[in-house]
Short mmCIF file of C-alpha atoms and ligand atoms in Angstrom, two decimals:
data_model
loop_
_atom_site.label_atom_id
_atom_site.label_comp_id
_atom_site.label_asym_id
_atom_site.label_seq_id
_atom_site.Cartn_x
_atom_site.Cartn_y
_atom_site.Cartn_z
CA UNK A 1 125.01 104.15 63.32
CA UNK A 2 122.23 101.69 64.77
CA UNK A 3 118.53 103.14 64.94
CA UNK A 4 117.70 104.39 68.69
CA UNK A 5 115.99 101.45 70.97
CA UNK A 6 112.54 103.67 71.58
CA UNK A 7 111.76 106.67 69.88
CA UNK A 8 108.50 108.81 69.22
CA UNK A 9 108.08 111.54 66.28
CA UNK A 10 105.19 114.01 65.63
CA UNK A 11 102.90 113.19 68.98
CA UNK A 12 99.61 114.36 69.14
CA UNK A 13 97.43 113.24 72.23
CA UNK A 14 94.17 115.53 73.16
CA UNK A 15 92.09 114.54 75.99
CA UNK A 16 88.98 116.47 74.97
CA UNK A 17 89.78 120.10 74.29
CA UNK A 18 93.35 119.27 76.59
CA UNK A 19 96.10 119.01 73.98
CA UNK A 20 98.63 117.15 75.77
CA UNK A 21 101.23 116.54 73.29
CA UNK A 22 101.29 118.84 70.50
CA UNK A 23 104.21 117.69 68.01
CA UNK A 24 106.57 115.56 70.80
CA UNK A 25 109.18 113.59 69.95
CA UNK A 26 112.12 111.38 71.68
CA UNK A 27 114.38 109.25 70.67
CA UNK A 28 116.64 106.45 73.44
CA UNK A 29 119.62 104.42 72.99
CA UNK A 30 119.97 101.46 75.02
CA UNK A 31 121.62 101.92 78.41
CA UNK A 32 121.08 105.89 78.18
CA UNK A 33 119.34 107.20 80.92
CA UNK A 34 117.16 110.41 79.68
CA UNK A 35 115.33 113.06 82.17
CA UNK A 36 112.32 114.30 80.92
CA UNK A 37 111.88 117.65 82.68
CA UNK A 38 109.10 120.41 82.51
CA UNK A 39 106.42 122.30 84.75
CA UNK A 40 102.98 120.84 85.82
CA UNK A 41 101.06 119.68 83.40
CA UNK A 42 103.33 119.92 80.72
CA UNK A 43 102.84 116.77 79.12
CA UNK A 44 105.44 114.29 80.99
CA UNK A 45 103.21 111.41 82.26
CA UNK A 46 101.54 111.58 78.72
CA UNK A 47 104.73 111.20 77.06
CA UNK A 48 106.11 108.34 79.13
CA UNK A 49 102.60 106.49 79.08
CA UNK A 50 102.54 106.80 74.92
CA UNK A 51 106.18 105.93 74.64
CA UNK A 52 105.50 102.77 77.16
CA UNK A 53 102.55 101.43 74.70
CA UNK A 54 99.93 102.19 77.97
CA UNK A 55 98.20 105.33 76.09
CA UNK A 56 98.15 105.74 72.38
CA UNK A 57 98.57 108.40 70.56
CA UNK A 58 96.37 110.50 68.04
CA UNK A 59 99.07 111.23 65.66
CA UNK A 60 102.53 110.38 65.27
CA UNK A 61 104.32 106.95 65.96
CA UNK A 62 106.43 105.26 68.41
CA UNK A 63 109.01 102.40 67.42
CA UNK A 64 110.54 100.62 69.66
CA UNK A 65 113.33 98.43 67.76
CA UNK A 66 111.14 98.11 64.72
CA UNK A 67 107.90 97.67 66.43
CA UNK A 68 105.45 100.20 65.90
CA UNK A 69 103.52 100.15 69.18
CA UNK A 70 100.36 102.24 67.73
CA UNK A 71 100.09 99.54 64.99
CA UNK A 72 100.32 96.58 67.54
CA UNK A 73 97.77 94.56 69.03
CA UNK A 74 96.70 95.74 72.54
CA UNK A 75 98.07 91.93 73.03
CA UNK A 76 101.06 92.56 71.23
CA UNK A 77 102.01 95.85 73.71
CA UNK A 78 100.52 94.10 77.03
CA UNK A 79 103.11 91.11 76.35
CA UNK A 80 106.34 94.04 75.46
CA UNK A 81 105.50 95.91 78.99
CA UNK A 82 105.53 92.56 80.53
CA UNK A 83 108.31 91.15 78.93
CA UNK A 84 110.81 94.13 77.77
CA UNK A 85 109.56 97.25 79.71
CA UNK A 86 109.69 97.85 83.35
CA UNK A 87 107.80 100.49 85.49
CA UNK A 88 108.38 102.89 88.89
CA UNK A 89 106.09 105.19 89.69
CA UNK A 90 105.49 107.71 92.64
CA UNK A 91 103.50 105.65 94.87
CA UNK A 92 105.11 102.44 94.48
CA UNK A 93 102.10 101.11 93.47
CA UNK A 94 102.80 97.74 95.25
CA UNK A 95 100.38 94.72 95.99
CA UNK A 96 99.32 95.61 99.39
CA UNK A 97 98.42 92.11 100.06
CA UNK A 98 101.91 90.90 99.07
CA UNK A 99 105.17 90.76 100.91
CA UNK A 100 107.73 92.99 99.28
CA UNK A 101 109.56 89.86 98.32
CA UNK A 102 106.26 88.45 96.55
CA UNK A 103 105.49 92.04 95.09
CA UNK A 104 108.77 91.58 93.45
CA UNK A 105 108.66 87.89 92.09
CA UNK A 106 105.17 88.86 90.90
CA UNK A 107 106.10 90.11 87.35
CA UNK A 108 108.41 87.11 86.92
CA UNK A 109 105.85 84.58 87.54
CA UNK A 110 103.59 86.42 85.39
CA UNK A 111 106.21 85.68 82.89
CA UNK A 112 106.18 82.13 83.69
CA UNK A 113 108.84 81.94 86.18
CA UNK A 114 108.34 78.98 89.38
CA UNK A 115 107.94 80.58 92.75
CA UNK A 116 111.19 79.42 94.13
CA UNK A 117 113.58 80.93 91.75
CA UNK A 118 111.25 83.66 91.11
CA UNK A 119 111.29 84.25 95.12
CA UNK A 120 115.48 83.96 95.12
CA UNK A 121 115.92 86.25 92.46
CA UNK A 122 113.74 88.92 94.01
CA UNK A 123 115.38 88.33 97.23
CA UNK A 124 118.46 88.76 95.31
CA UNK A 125 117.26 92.32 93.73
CA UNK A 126 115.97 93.64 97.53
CA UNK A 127 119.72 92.90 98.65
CA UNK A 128 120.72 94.89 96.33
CA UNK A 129 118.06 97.69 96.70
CA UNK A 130 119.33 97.42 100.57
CA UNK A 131 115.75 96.34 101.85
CA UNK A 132 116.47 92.70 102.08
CA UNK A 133 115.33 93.16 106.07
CA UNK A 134 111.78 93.87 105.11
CA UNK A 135 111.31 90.81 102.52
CA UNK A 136 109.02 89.38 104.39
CA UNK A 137 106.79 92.52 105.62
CA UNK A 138 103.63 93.77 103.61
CA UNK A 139 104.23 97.61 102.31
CA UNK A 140 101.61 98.78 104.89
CA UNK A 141 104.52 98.03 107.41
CA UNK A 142 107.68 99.68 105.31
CA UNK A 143 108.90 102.63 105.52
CA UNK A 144 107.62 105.22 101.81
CA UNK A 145 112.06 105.07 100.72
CA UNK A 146 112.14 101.18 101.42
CA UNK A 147 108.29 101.33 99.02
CA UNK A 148 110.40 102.81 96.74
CA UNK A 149 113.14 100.87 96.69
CA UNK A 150 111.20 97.58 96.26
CA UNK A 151 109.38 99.08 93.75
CA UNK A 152 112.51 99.57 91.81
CA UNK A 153 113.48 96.06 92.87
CA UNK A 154 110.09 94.92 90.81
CA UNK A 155 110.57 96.83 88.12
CA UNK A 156 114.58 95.61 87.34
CA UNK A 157 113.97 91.84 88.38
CA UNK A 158 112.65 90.90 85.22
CA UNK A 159 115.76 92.69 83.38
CA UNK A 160 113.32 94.94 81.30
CA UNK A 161 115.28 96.67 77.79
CA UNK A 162 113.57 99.99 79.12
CA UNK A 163 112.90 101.35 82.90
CA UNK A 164 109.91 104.01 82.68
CA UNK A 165 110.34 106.23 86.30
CA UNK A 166 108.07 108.59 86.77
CA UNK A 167 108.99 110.89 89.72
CA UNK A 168 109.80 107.85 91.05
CA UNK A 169 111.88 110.11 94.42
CA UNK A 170 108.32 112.85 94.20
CA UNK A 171 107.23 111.11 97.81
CA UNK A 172 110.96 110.99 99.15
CA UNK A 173 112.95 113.16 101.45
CA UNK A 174 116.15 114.29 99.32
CA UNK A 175 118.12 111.72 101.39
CA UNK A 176 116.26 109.07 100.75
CA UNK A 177 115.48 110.71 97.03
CA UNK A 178 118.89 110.47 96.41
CA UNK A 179 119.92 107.04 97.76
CA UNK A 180 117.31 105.30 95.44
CA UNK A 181 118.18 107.15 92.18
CA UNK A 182 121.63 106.20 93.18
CA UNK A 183 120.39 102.49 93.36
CA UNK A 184 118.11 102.79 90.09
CA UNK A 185 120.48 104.65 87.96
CA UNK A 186 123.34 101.77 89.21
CA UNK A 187 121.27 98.78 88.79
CA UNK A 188 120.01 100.02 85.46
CA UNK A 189 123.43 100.66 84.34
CA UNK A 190 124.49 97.08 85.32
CA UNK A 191 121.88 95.52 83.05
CA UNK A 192 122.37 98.09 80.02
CA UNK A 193 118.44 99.18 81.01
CA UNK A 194 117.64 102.73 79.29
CA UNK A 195 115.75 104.34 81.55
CA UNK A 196 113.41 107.02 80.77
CA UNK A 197 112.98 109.14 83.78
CA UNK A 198 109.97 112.10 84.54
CA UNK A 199 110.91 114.46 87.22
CA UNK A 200 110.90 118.37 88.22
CA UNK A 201 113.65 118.38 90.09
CA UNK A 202 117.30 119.16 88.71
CA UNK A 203 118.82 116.98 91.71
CA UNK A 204 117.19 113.58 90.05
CA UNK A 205 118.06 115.00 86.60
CA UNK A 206 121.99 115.14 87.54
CA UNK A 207 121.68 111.27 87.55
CA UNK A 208 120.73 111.14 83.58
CA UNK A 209 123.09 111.11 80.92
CA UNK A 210 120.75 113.83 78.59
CA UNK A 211 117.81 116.27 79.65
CA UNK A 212 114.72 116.92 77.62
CA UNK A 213 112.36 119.53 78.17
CA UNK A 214 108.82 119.43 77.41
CA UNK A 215 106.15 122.27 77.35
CA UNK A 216 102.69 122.65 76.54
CA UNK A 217 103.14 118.98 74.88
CA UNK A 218 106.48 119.79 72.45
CA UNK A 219 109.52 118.38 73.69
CA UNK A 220 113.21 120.13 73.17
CA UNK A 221 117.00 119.30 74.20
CA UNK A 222 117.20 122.64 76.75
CA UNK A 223 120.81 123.48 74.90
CA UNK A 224 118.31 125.07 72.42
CA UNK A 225 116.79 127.28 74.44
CA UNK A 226 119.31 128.43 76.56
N1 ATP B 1 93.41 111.22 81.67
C1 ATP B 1 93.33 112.53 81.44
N2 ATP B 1 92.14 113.13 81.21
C2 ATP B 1 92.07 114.45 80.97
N3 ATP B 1 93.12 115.28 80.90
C3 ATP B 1 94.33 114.74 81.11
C4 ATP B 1 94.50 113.35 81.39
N4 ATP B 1 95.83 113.12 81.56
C5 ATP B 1 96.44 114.30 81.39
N5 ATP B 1 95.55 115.29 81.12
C6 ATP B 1 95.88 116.70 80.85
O1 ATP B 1 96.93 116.71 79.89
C7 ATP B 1 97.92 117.69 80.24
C8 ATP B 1 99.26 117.01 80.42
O2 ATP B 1 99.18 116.16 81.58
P1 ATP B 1 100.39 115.26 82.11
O3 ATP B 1 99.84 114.40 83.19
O4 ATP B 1 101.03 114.58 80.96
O5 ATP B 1 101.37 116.37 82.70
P2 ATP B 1 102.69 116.24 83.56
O6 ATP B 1 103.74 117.04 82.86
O7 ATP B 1 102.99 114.81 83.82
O8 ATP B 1 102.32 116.97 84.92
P3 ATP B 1 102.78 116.69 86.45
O9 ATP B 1 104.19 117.21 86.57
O10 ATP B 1 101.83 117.50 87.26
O11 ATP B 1 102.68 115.22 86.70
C9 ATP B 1 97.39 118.40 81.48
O12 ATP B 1 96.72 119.56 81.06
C10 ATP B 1 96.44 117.40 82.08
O13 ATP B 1 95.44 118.05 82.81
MG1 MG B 2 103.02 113.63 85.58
#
């Protein structure tokens, strides 16, 4: 059996007298897509942003493929979330200045890529997100489910190993909700992405293939505590 593509054991992280993991673990194949579930303040966002090399842990190591990212240079993880990892978040978090199709080409001329083909393959990703109408509009003038579907556009155009979504449907109707985890989960599938995906809500858990559960910072598969 081959090792998992990302996995965490024995996370600490305190933020003052806050422990937010206490003992977490996690382990992802490539092309699974995992739902990390769990109340408020649980420890989700903490987990996702130490697994995705943005926060680092106290204690305890991540290893993705046989990189540890606690023992890499802030360099070294900077160049992996640009290169390997991709990101959606609840507020799409796009370049307001930008067009959706330039929000979308941005990470792939940050990698280097000219602006023509980096512009044709985003336009190619927003066809496929269904917002290929509003290429050319800034996201002040979109609608929050078309944000949110170039913001998934962004975040699969550079063909990252691993998609890190957290409640990346939070702002959506359950329409809308639905539509773009059925786009995301699709898309991600396509290009054998493993997605690692923060919500609440059992609706955008029914897309994953595998639930965890964390609380007060430890993480468990919920067939153990049912
Ligand atoms: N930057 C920070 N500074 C101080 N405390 C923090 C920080 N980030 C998280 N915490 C605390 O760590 C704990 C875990 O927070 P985290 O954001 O990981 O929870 P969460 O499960 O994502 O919650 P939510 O569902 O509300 O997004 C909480 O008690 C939170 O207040
Ligand atoms: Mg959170």
């Amino acid at each position: 059996m081959s090792a998992p593509l990302l996995r965490a054991e024995g996370l600490h992280k305190a933020f003052g007298s806050t422990a937010a993991l206490h003992d977490a673990s996690f382990a992802i194949d490539a092309g699974e897509v995992v739902a990390v579930m769990g109340p408020s303040g649980s420890g989700k966002s903490t987990l996702l942003h130490c697994l995705a090399g943005i926060a680092v842990p106290d204690q305890g190591r991540v290893l993705y493929g046989d990189v540890d990212l606690g023992a890499a240079s802030d360099a070294k993880r900077s160049a992996l979330r640009r290169t390997d990892f991709g990101f959606v978040f609840q507020f799409g978090q796009l370049v307001p200045e930008l067009t959706a199709v330039e929000n979308v080409a941005l990470p792939l001329r940050l990698n280097g890529v000219a602006r023509r083909p980096a512009e044709a393959t985003a336009t190619e990703w927003l066809d496929r997100l269904e917002v290929g109408d509003v290429a050319r509009k800034t996201p002040g003038n979109i609608s929050g489910g078309q944000g949110q579907r170039v913001a998934v556009a962004r975040a699969l155009a550079t063909r990252p190993r691993v998609l890190f979504a957290d409640e990346p449907t939070g702002a959506l109707d359950s329409l809308n909700g639905e539509r773009v985890m059925e786009l995301l989960t699709e898309a991600a599938r396509e290009t054998s992405a493993a997605v690692v995906l923060v919500t609440h809500e059992a609706r955008v858990a029914a897309y994953s293939d595998r639930e965890v559960v964390v609380r007060d910072g430890r993480t468990r598969s919920p067939e153990l505590t049912r």
